[in-house]
Amino acid sequence: MIDINLKFHAVGQGAFYTGIFRHQNGNQFSFVYDCGSYSSRRYIDHEISNFVSESEGKKIDVLFISHFHADHVNKIGELLRSAGRAEFAILPYLTPEELLLAYIDVRKSGSDPDILSFIQDPTGFLLERNVDKIFYIHPSDENGSNENNNPNINDPDPERLLSENFNFKISNGLQRNTKIDEGNPKVSHYFDVGIFSIVDFWEFKFFNKHRDITTLNNFISDIRSLLRIHDFNFNEVADFITTNPATFDSNFNTIYSKNFGYGQLINDTSLVVYHGPLANFDHYISWIHEWWPYRIIGKNGTLLTGDIKFDQDCLVQITNKWINVKYFENISIFQVPHHGANHYIESPIVDHYKNVDFWVINYGLGNTHKHPRQEIVDIIELHKVKGEILGNTQVNAFSYGYFYTGKL
């Protein structure tokens, strides 16, 4: 038997999601999607400690980072220190301009040096903390081919999967981005095409949204005018914020609203991840254990969305890339984007995902953003085909999983 345990941890205003796969022969695979929170650090520190204990102090196999906002990454350093190392880190690629915007977003709110160090040099930050390999994911060319995005997958062989010689072996079927070469064998760049998987068993599929470069360039031009310099770097921005906090806050908010409106560009860099079994769902027994002890759920896929603005345009992009309908029909657990903030999910998206059993909203009790917004709760309630809305707060974790038995 293979035991699969998945969990939205109780960290409040942020996100910390983990998976631990255990084989009957003692082998293990673990992954993490985001690790950060604006709520009291005691909650997430407790959850990191629990995860490290539950994974028996073994390495993290894959660390996924959705985007570079503090409430999703401000405990990545602590996680890696506690776990010891990670084999892979997979995160969205941000242009230098996007990194500067992420830095400004975090720096103006007075975040700690650890997160600022990560944003300034994500590669160096991760390698220094014992990450073996780093994959940056780019949006694929909209005019390019999607033929590698729907690979032929054979049904798993139960005898091989349950044999005493089984190992959780990683297969990288992503399409390489050959335009970028950092000259470091530990760092690679890929498009969000193809799949990253445990051989014959479990898959991870990625989506990275195309961003409006014109809007970003206009924003950067406005910031340059504010700082009265032609070229600027992290240090110059930090100095200006420190010496002119009121001026920067007032002008920055005006410039930001002018260019991005309700949206936040860094949120839209979020790496969306689908994960689920590769084939033959009949071999999996599902369970959920929280308020509904060992309730059976219908499908076996999970969609992790970070803080992406999941509007109609985003749905069109993702359906054009993920041409296999299983990536929509097999989703039972759906992470509602951006903690249930207004404008971050629209009714056509809720209509599209017809088999969701749980719409999970990560938020902190008493948060100043008033997440989740009632308008978002109403949209989901009105348009969902089935399922329940579940709040994942600093006092409510959400655990679920599957047993692979190899028997029909």
Tab-separated table of C-alpha atoms in Angstrom:
chain	number	residue	atom	x	y	z
A	1	MET	CA	0.000	0.000	0.000
A	2	ILE	CA	1.026	3.604	-0.584
A	3	ASP	CA	-0.334	6.091	1.960
A	4	ILE	CA	-0.776	9.684	0.706
A	5	ASN	CA	-1.325	12.416	3.308
A	6	LEU	CA	-2.125	15.976	2.146
A	7	LYS	CA	-2.688	18.974	4.378
A	8	PHE	CA	-3.543	22.677	4.397
A	9	HIS	CA	-1.852	23.625	7.661
A	10	ALA	CA	-3.356	25.944	10.268
A	11	VAL	CA	-1.186	29.037	9.747
A	12	GLY	CA	-3.754	31.844	9.414
A	13	GLN	CA	-3.249	34.665	6.893
A	14	GLY	CA	-0.910	32.864	4.539
A	15	ALA	CA	-0.421	29.386	3.116
A	16	PHE	CA	1.433	26.208	4.024
A	17	TYR	CA	0.415	23.058	2.141
A	18	THR	CA	2.238	19.732	2.308
A	19	GLY	CA	2.122	16.196	0.998
A	20	ILE	CA	3.797	13.102	2.412
A	21	PHE	CA	3.706	9.815	0.458
A	22	ARG	CA	4.723	6.656	2.332
A	23	HIS	CA	5.313	3.290	0.711
A	24	GLN	CA	4.838	0.024	2.565
A	25	ASN	CA	8.554	-0.686	2.016
A	26	GLY	CA	9.493	2.393	4.069
A	27	ASN	CA	10.377	4.788	1.234
A	28	GLN	CA	8.967	8.300	1.395
A	29	PHE	CA	8.325	11.340	-0.820
A	30	SER	CA	7.329	14.782	0.444
A	31	PHE	CA	6.504	18.134	-1.092
A	32	VAL	CA	5.557	21.626	0.071
A	33	TYR	CA	3.566	24.390	-1.640
A	34	ASP	CA	4.295	27.766	-0.015
A	35	CYS	CA	5.288	28.453	3.554
A	36	GLY	CA	4.384	31.836	4.985
A	37	SER	CA	1.930	33.768	7.123
A	38	TYR	CA	1.102	37.243	8.413
A	39	SER	CA	-0.575	35.789	11.506
A	40	SER	CA	1.277	35.170	14.759
A	41	ARG	CA	4.435	33.204	13.992
A	42	ARG	CA	3.661	30.652	16.706
A	43	TYR	CA	1.074	29.018	14.449
A	44	ILE	CA	3.312	28.457	11.455
A	45	ASP	CA	6.347	27.590	13.615
A	46	HIS	CA	4.221	24.893	15.240
A	47	GLU	CA	3.074	23.578	11.854
A	48	ILE	CA	6.625	23.505	10.439
A	49	SER	CA	7.736	21.541	13.488
A	50	ASN	CA	4.834	19.113	13.017
A	51	PHE	CA	5.610	18.629	9.324
A	52	VAL	CA	9.298	17.940	9.979
A	53	SER	CA	8.302	15.456	12.674
A	54	GLU	CA	5.692	13.780	10.459
A	55	SER	CA	8.227	13.450	7.632
A	56	GLU	CA	10.633	11.865	10.134
A	57	GLY	CA	13.280	14.517	9.573
A	58	LYS	CA	13.859	13.443	5.979
A	59	LYS	CA	14.577	15.905	3.171
A	60	ILE	CA	11.847	17.721	1.281
A	61	ASP	CA	11.744	16.244	-2.205
A	62	VAL	CA	10.041	19.195	-3.909
A	63	LEU	CA	9.458	22.731	-2.645
A	64	PHE	CA	6.942	24.654	-4.763
A	65	ILE	CA	6.783	28.430	-4.370
A	66	SER	CA	3.693	30.102	-5.825
A	67	HIS	CA	4.876	33.739	-5.808
A	68	PHE	CA	7.022	36.209	-3.925
A	69	HIS	CA	4.658	37.820	-1.416
A	70	ALA	CA	5.682	37.561	2.230
A	71	ASP	CA	2.569	35.725	3.447
A	72	HIS	CA	3.487	32.836	1.136
A	73	VAL	CA	7.284	32.726	1.558
A	74	ASN	CA	8.388	34.451	4.771
A	75	LYS	CA	9.001	31.101	6.511
A	76	ILE	CA	10.746	29.328	3.615
A	77	GLY	CA	14.117	29.904	5.278
A	78	GLU	CA	12.923	28.438	8.575
A	79	LEU	CA	11.357	25.469	6.774
A	80	LEU	CA	14.603	24.657	4.953
A	81	ARG	CA	16.649	25.070	8.130
A	82	SER	CA	14.332	22.699	9.982
A	83	ALA	CA	14.111	20.112	7.186
A	84	GLY	CA	17.821	20.215	6.398
A	85	ARG	CA	17.586	20.267	2.624
A	86	ALA	CA	15.320	20.020	-0.414
A	87	GLU	CA	16.064	18.167	-3.626
A	88	PHE	CA	14.068	20.503	-5.910
A	89	ALA	CA	12.693	24.015	-5.652
A	90	ILE	CA	10.204	24.897	-8.394
A	91	LEU	CA	9.053	28.506	-8.680
A	92	PRO	CA	7.879	31.068	-11.237
A	93	TYR	CA	10.478	33.064	-13.133
A	94	LEU	CA	10.235	36.801	-12.525
A	95	THR	CA	11.899	39.351	-14.760
A	96	PRO	CA	14.252	41.878	-13.078
A	97	GLU	CA	11.428	44.434	-13.263
A	98	GLU	CA	8.976	42.040	-11.603
A	99	LEU	CA	11.510	41.262	-8.875
A	100	LEU	CA	11.858	44.981	-8.174
A	101	LEU	CA	8.087	45.310	-7.933
A	102	ALA	CA	7.944	42.334	-5.546
A	103	TYR	CA	10.723	43.913	-3.503
A	104	ILE	CA	8.854	47.231	-3.290
A	105	ASP	CA	5.631	45.452	-2.282
A	106	VAL	CA	7.412	43.705	0.573
A	107	ARG	CA	9.910	46.425	1.539
A	108	LYS	CA	7.324	49.170	2.001
A	109	SER	CA	5.484	47.005	4.526
A	110	GLY	CA	8.664	46.593	6.587
A	111	SER	CA	9.243	42.870	6.081
A	112	ASP	CA	12.196	41.048	7.640
A	113	PRO	CA	15.649	40.799	5.990
A	114	ASP	CA	15.208	37.082	5.243
A	115	ILE	CA	12.354	37.617	2.794
A	116	LEU	CA	14.045	40.666	1.231
A	117	SER	CA	17.173	38.575	0.701
A	118	PHE	CA	15.089	35.898	-1.006
A	119	ILE	CA	13.482	38.374	-3.421
A	120	GLN	CA	16.791	40.053	-4.292
A	121	ASP	CA	18.464	36.751	-5.146
A	122	PRO	CA	16.146	33.733	-5.045
A	123	THR	CA	18.772	31.439	-6.573
A	124	GLY	CA	21.462	32.329	-4.037
A	125	PHE	CA	18.985	32.205	-1.147
A	126	LEU	CA	17.824	28.686	-2.012
A	127	LEU	CA	21.250	27.243	-2.844
A	128	GLU	CA	22.684	28.584	0.420
A	129	ARG	CA	19.927	26.711	2.247
A	130	ASN	CA	20.754	23.332	0.728
A	131	VAL	CA	18.368	23.156	-2.216
A	132	ASP	CA	19.993	20.807	-4.740
A	133	LYS	CA	18.209	21.891	-7.952
A	134	ILE	CA	16.174	24.949	-8.898
A	135	PHE	CA	13.598	25.001	-11.708
A	136	TYR	CA	12.207	28.339	-12.886
A	137	ILE	CA	8.904	28.068	-14.748
A	138	HIS	CA	8.043	30.467	-17.606
A	139	PRO	CA	4.717	30.961	-19.396
A	140	SER	CA	4.786	28.991	-22.642
A	141	ASP	CA	4.392	30.789	-25.978
A	142	GLU	CA	0.685	31.257	-26.677
A	143	ASN	CA	1.402	30.699	-30.375
A	144	GLY	CA	3.501	27.642	-29.753
A	145	SER	CA	2.544	23.990	-29.858
A	146	ASN	CA	0.790	22.257	-26.961
A	147	GLU	CA	1.627	18.815	-28.254
A	148	ASN	CA	3.962	18.142	-25.310
A	149	ASN	CA	1.287	19.246	-22.862
A	150	ASN	CA	-0.798	16.090	-23.169
A	151	PRO	CA	1.727	13.241	-22.893
A	152	ASN	CA	0.852	9.587	-23.324
A	153	ILE	CA	0.688	7.970	-19.892
A	154	ASN	CA	0.297	4.268	-19.308
A	155	ASP	CA	-1.770	2.923	-16.440
A	156	PRO	CA	0.407	2.169	-13.409
A	157	ASP	CA	1.509	-1.428	-12.920
A	158	PRO	CA	0.202	-2.370	-9.447
A	159	GLU	CA	2.824	-5.055	-8.977
A	160	ARG	CA	5.691	-2.651	-9.659
A	161	LEU	CA	4.204	0.148	-7.556
A	162	LEU	CA	3.718	-2.134	-4.559
A	163	SER	CA	6.967	-4.074	-4.888
A	164	GLU	CA	9.574	-3.975	-2.144
A	165	ASN	CA	12.027	-2.415	-4.645
A	166	PHE	CA	9.802	0.585	-5.421
A	167	ASN	CA	11.309	4.069	-5.161
A	168	PHE	CA	9.623	7.433	-5.643
A	169	LYS	CA	11.620	8.265	-8.771
A	170	ILE	CA	11.198	11.739	-10.293
A	171	SER	CA	10.578	12.137	-14.027
A	172	ASN	CA	11.006	15.585	-15.567
A	173	GLY	CA	8.919	15.899	-18.730
A	174	LEU	CA	8.901	19.695	-18.844
A	175	GLN	CA	9.864	21.630	-21.967
A	176	ARG	CA	13.243	23.335	-21.577
A	177	ASN	CA	13.571	27.083	-22.091
A	178	THR	CA	16.828	27.219	-24.022
A	179	LYS	CA	16.866	31.022	-24.237
A	180	ILE	CA	18.137	31.337	-20.658
A	181	ASP	CA	21.300	29.690	-19.373
A	182	GLU	CA	22.640	30.901	-16.042
A	183	GLY	CA	25.784	28.808	-16.348
A	184	ASN	CA	24.939	26.976	-13.139
A	185	PRO	CA	24.218	23.241	-13.467
A	186	LYS	CA	21.929	23.439	-10.435
A	187	VAL	CA	19.606	26.002	-12.079
A	188	SER	CA	17.320	25.275	-15.040
A	189	HIS	CA	14.545	27.114	-16.867
A	190	TYR	CA	11.403	25.443	-18.244
A	191	PHE	CA	8.086	26.367	-19.796
A	192	ASP	CA	4.781	25.361	-18.212
A	193	VAL	CA	4.469	22.584	-20.799
A	194	GLY	CA	4.671	18.860	-20.057
A	195	ILE	CA	4.514	17.245	-16.629
A	196	PHE	CA	6.756	16.704	-13.643
A	197	SER	CA	5.951	13.373	-12.033
A	198	ILE	CA	6.715	10.430	-9.823
A	199	VAL	CA	7.243	7.723	-12.438
A	200	ASP	CA	3.981	5.936	-13.301
A	201	PHE	CA	2.309	7.151	-10.131
A	202	TRP	CA	1.654	10.848	-9.463
A	203	GLU	CA	1.878	13.989	-11.561
A	204	PHE	CA	2.385	17.699	-11.044
A	205	LYS	CA	1.265	20.037	-13.809
A	206	PHE	CA	2.065	23.752	-13.943
A	207	PHE	CA	0.428	26.894	-15.234
A	208	ASN	CA	2.103	30.302	-15.344
A	209	LYS	CA	-0.036	33.149	-16.618
A	210	HIS	CA	1.051	35.546	-19.363
A	211	ARG	CA	1.497	39.036	-17.958
A	212	ASP	CA	0.953	42.410	-19.624
A	213	ILE	CA	4.522	43.630	-20.178
A	214	THR	CA	3.321	47.025	-21.447
A	215	THR	CA	1.574	47.746	-18.159
A	216	LEU	CA	4.650	46.684	-16.188
A	217	ASN	CA	6.942	48.881	-18.282
A	218	ASN	CA	4.629	51.870	-17.779
A	219	PHE	CA	4.656	51.235	-14.043
A	220	ILE	CA	8.462	51.030	-13.942
A	221	SER	CA	8.685	54.277	-15.934
A	222	ASP	CA	6.413	56.008	-13.395
A	223	ILE	CA	8.518	54.713	-10.486
A	224	ARG	CA	11.687	55.973	-12.164
A	225	SER	CA	10.081	59.383	-12.473
A	226	LEU	CA	9.140	59.280	-8.787
A	227	LEU	CA	12.716	58.454	-7.773
A	228	ARG	CA	14.110	60.869	-10.406
A	229	ILE	CA	16.618	58.373	-11.723
A	230	HIS	CA	17.028	56.594	-15.050
A	231	ASP	CA	18.144	53.201	-13.767
A	232	PHE	CA	17.596	51.922	-10.272
A	233	ASN	CA	18.331	48.845	-8.180
A	234	PHE	CA	17.239	47.247	-4.931
A	235	ASN	CA	19.517	49.411	-2.783
A	236	GLU	CA	18.377	52.712	-4.317
A	237	VAL	CA	14.715	51.759	-3.894
A	238	ALA	CA	15.334	50.726	-0.269
A	239	ASP	CA	17.128	53.998	0.479
A	240	PHE	CA	14.298	56.067	-1.003
A	241	ILE	CA	11.639	54.188	0.953
A	242	THR	CA	13.637	54.629	4.173
A	243	THR	CA	14.288	58.350	3.766
A	244	ASN	CA	10.942	59.313	2.146
A	245	PRO	CA	8.359	56.872	3.548
A	246	ALA	CA	5.310	59.151	3.410
A	247	THR	CA	6.134	60.475	-0.069
A	248	PHE	CA	6.759	56.996	-1.399
A	249	ASP	CA	3.596	55.484	0.096
A	250	SER	CA	1.356	58.207	-1.260
A	251	ASN	CA	2.843	58.295	-4.748
A	252	PHE	CA	3.400	54.566	-5.016
A	253	ASN	CA	-0.240	53.756	-4.236
A	254	THR	CA	-1.381	56.260	-6.869
A	255	ILE	CA	0.998	54.834	-9.478
A	256	TYR	CA	0.034	51.265	-8.595
A	257	SER	CA	-3.722	51.900	-8.885
A	258	LYS	CA	-3.243	53.766	-12.144
A	259	ASN	CA	-1.414	50.849	-13.773
A	260	PHE	CA	-2.910	47.757	-12.185
A	261	GLY	CA	-6.351	48.709	-10.832
A	262	TYR	CA	-7.761	45.912	-8.689
A	263	GLY	CA	-5.119	43.448	-9.803
A	264	GLN	CA	-1.678	42.910	-8.338
A	265	LEU	CA	0.924	41.900	-10.879
A	266	ILE	CA	3.000	39.875	-8.427
A	267	ASN	CA	-0.110	37.883	-7.521
A	268	ASP	CA	-0.501	37.084	-11.217
A	269	THR	CA	2.974	35.564	-11.342
A	270	SER	CA	1.603	32.757	-9.136
A	271	LEU	CA	2.587	29.254	-10.186
A	272	VAL	CA	-0.628	27.226	-10.338
A	273	VAL	CA	-0.094	23.515	-9.630
A	274	TYR	CA	-2.400	20.596	-10.314
A	275	HIS	CA	-1.445	17.327	-8.682
A	276	GLY	CA	-3.073	13.923	-8.742
A	277	PRO	CA	-2.619	10.289	-9.751
A	278	LEU	CA	-1.386	9.621	-13.264
A	279	ALA	CA	-4.055	7.130	-14.215
A	280	ASN	CA	-6.655	4.547	-13.143
A	281	PHE	CA	-8.375	6.288	-10.262
A	282	ASP	CA	-10.117	3.054	-9.272
A	283	HIS	CA	-6.947	1.950	-7.502
A	284	TYR	CA	-7.160	4.844	-5.024
A	285	ILE	CA	-9.290	4.969	-1.874
A	286	SER	CA	-9.836	8.571	-0.783
A	287	TRP	CA	-10.464	9.914	2.701
A	288	ILE	CA	-10.854	13.181	4.503
A	289	HIS	CA	-10.302	13.615	8.209
A	290	GLU	CA	-11.098	16.851	9.947
A	291	TRP	CA	-14.711	17.702	10.731
A	292	TRP	CA	-15.937	14.854	8.489
A	293	PRO	CA	-14.065	11.801	9.763
A	294	TYR	CA	-13.019	9.542	6.900
A	295	ARG	CA	-15.552	10.890	4.451
A	296	ILE	CA	-15.046	9.577	0.899
A	297	ILE	CA	-14.430	12.254	-1.746
A	298	GLY	CA	-15.272	11.795	-5.388
A	299	LYS	CA	-12.110	12.632	-7.340
A	300	ASN	CA	-8.384	12.631	-6.658
A	301	GLY	CA	-6.985	15.893	-8.049
A	302	THR	CA	-6.054	19.096	-6.215
A	303	LEU	CA	-5.643	22.582	-7.701
A	304	LEU	CA	-3.302	24.956	-5.860
A	305	THR	CA	-3.679	28.527	-7.088
A	306	GLY	CA	-1.540	30.798	-4.900
A	307	ASP	CA	-2.829	34.346	-5.326
A	308	ILE	CA	-3.549	34.284	-9.059
A	309	LYS	CA	-6.393	36.415	-10.389
A	310	PHE	CA	-8.571	33.601	-11.734
A	311	ASP	CA	-10.750	35.533	-14.178
A	312	GLN	CA	-12.156	34.653	-17.605
A	313	ASP	CA	-8.863	35.454	-19.364
A	314	CYS	CA	-6.984	33.177	-16.980
A	315	LEU	CA	-9.490	30.371	-17.600
A	316	VAL	CA	-9.022	30.708	-21.370
A	317	GLN	CA	-5.250	30.534	-20.995
A	318	ILE	CA	-5.288	27.502	-18.728
A	319	THR	CA	-7.797	25.548	-20.846
A	320	ASN	CA	-5.718	26.244	-23.961
A	321	LYS	CA	-2.660	24.831	-22.231
A	322	TRP	CA	-4.196	21.960	-20.290
A	323	ILE	CA	-6.031	20.360	-23.193
A	324	ASN	CA	-6.751	17.116	-21.341
A	325	VAL	CA	-10.134	17.504	-19.620
A	326	LYS	CA	-8.961	15.419	-16.659
A	327	TYR	CA	-7.172	18.490	-15.296
A	328	PHE	CA	-10.603	20.024	-14.736
A	329	GLU	CA	-12.905	17.034	-14.247
A	330	ASN	CA	-10.701	15.290	-11.677
A	331	ILE	CA	-10.293	18.215	-9.284
A	332	SER	CA	-11.917	17.533	-5.928
A	333	ILE	CA	-9.995	20.075	-3.807
A	334	PHE	CA	-9.786	23.669	-5.080
A	335	GLN	CA	-7.707	26.328	-3.305
A	336	VAL	CA	-9.625	29.605	-3.705
A	337	PRO	CA	-7.076	32.229	-4.849
A	338	HIS	CA	-5.766	35.117	-2.756
A	339	HIS	CA	-7.516	34.178	0.503
A	340	GLY	CA	-10.966	34.913	-0.934
A	341	ALA	CA	-10.163	38.508	-1.946
A	342	ASN	CA	-12.582	40.401	-4.186
A	343	HIS	CA	-12.121	40.062	-7.967
A	344	TYR	CA	-9.837	37.024	-7.689
A	345	ILE	CA	-12.339	34.396	-8.790
A	346	GLU	CA	-15.269	34.831	-11.165
A	347	SER	CA	-18.461	32.858	-11.688
A	348	PRO	CA	-17.379	31.148	-14.976
A	349	ILE	CA	-14.460	29.573	-13.126
A	350	VAL	CA	-16.719	28.161	-10.420
A	351	ASP	CA	-19.083	26.880	-13.128
A	352	HIS	CA	-16.176	25.215	-14.961
A	353	TYR	CA	-14.969	23.068	-12.045
A	354	LYS	CA	-17.991	20.820	-11.618
A	355	ASN	CA	-16.597	18.051	-9.396
A	356	VAL	CA	-15.087	20.055	-6.552
A	357	ASP	CA	-15.928	18.668	-3.114
A	358	PHE	CA	-14.152	21.378	-1.110
A	359	TRP	CA	-13.453	25.020	-1.956
A	360	VAL	CA	-10.649	25.804	0.492
A	361	ILE	CA	-10.044	29.435	1.541
A	362	ASN	CA	-6.819	30.156	3.460
A	363	TYR	CA	-7.182	33.191	5.725
A	364	GLY	CA	-6.388	34.476	9.183
A	365	LEU	CA	-9.064	35.127	11.741
A	366	GLY	CA	-9.121	38.859	12.451
A	367	ASN	CA	-7.098	39.778	9.350
A	368	THR	CA	-7.185	43.462	8.360
A	369	HIS	CA	-7.972	42.691	4.694
A	370	LYS	CA	-11.411	41.330	5.634
A	371	HIS	CA	-10.691	38.050	3.846
A	372	PRO	CA	-12.649	36.179	2.718
A	373	ARG	CA	-14.940	38.742	1.151
A	374	GLN	CA	-18.638	37.991	1.305
A	375	GLU	CA	-18.967	38.672	-2.425
A	376	ILE	CA	-16.572	35.802	-3.188
A	377	VAL	CA	-18.356	33.435	-0.817
A	378	ASP	CA	-21.633	34.333	-2.529
A	379	ILE	CA	-20.199	33.719	-6.025
A	380	ILE	CA	-19.018	30.256	-5.029
A	381	GLU	CA	-22.253	29.373	-3.237
A	382	LEU	CA	-24.390	30.529	-6.171
A	383	HIS	CA	-22.394	28.925	-8.995
A	384	LYS	CA	-20.839	25.759	-7.607
A	385	VAL	CA	-22.330	22.516	-8.865
A	386	LYS	CA	-21.579	20.822	-5.559
A	387	GLY	CA	-19.173	20.895	-2.652
A	388	GLU	CA	-18.663	22.943	0.483
A	389	ILE	CA	-16.659	26.058	1.301
A	390	LEU	CA	-14.044	25.365	3.945
A	391	GLY	CA	-12.096	27.960	5.931
A	392	ASN	CA	-8.438	27.115	6.563
A	393	THR	CA	-7.401	29.445	9.404
A	394	GLN	CA	-4.887	29.465	12.251
A	395	VAL	CA	-7.207	27.161	14.207
A	396	ASN	CA	-8.576	25.003	11.366
A	397	ALA	CA	-6.292	22.704	9.386
A	398	PHE	CA	-7.648	20.596	6.541
A	399	SER	CA	-6.266	17.095	6.004
A	400	TYR	CA	-7.173	14.568	3.331
A	401	GLY	CA	-5.497	11.802	1.389
A	402	TYR	CA	-5.582	8.519	-0.492
A	403	PHE	CA	-4.507	4.931	-0.157
A	404	TYR	CA	-3.142	3.215	-3.249
A	405	THR	CA	-3.991	-0.451	-2.859
A	406	GLY	CA	-3.343	-1.840	-6.334
A	407	LYS	CA	-6.742	-3.519	-6.261
A	408	LEU	CA	-9.957	-2.595	-8.055
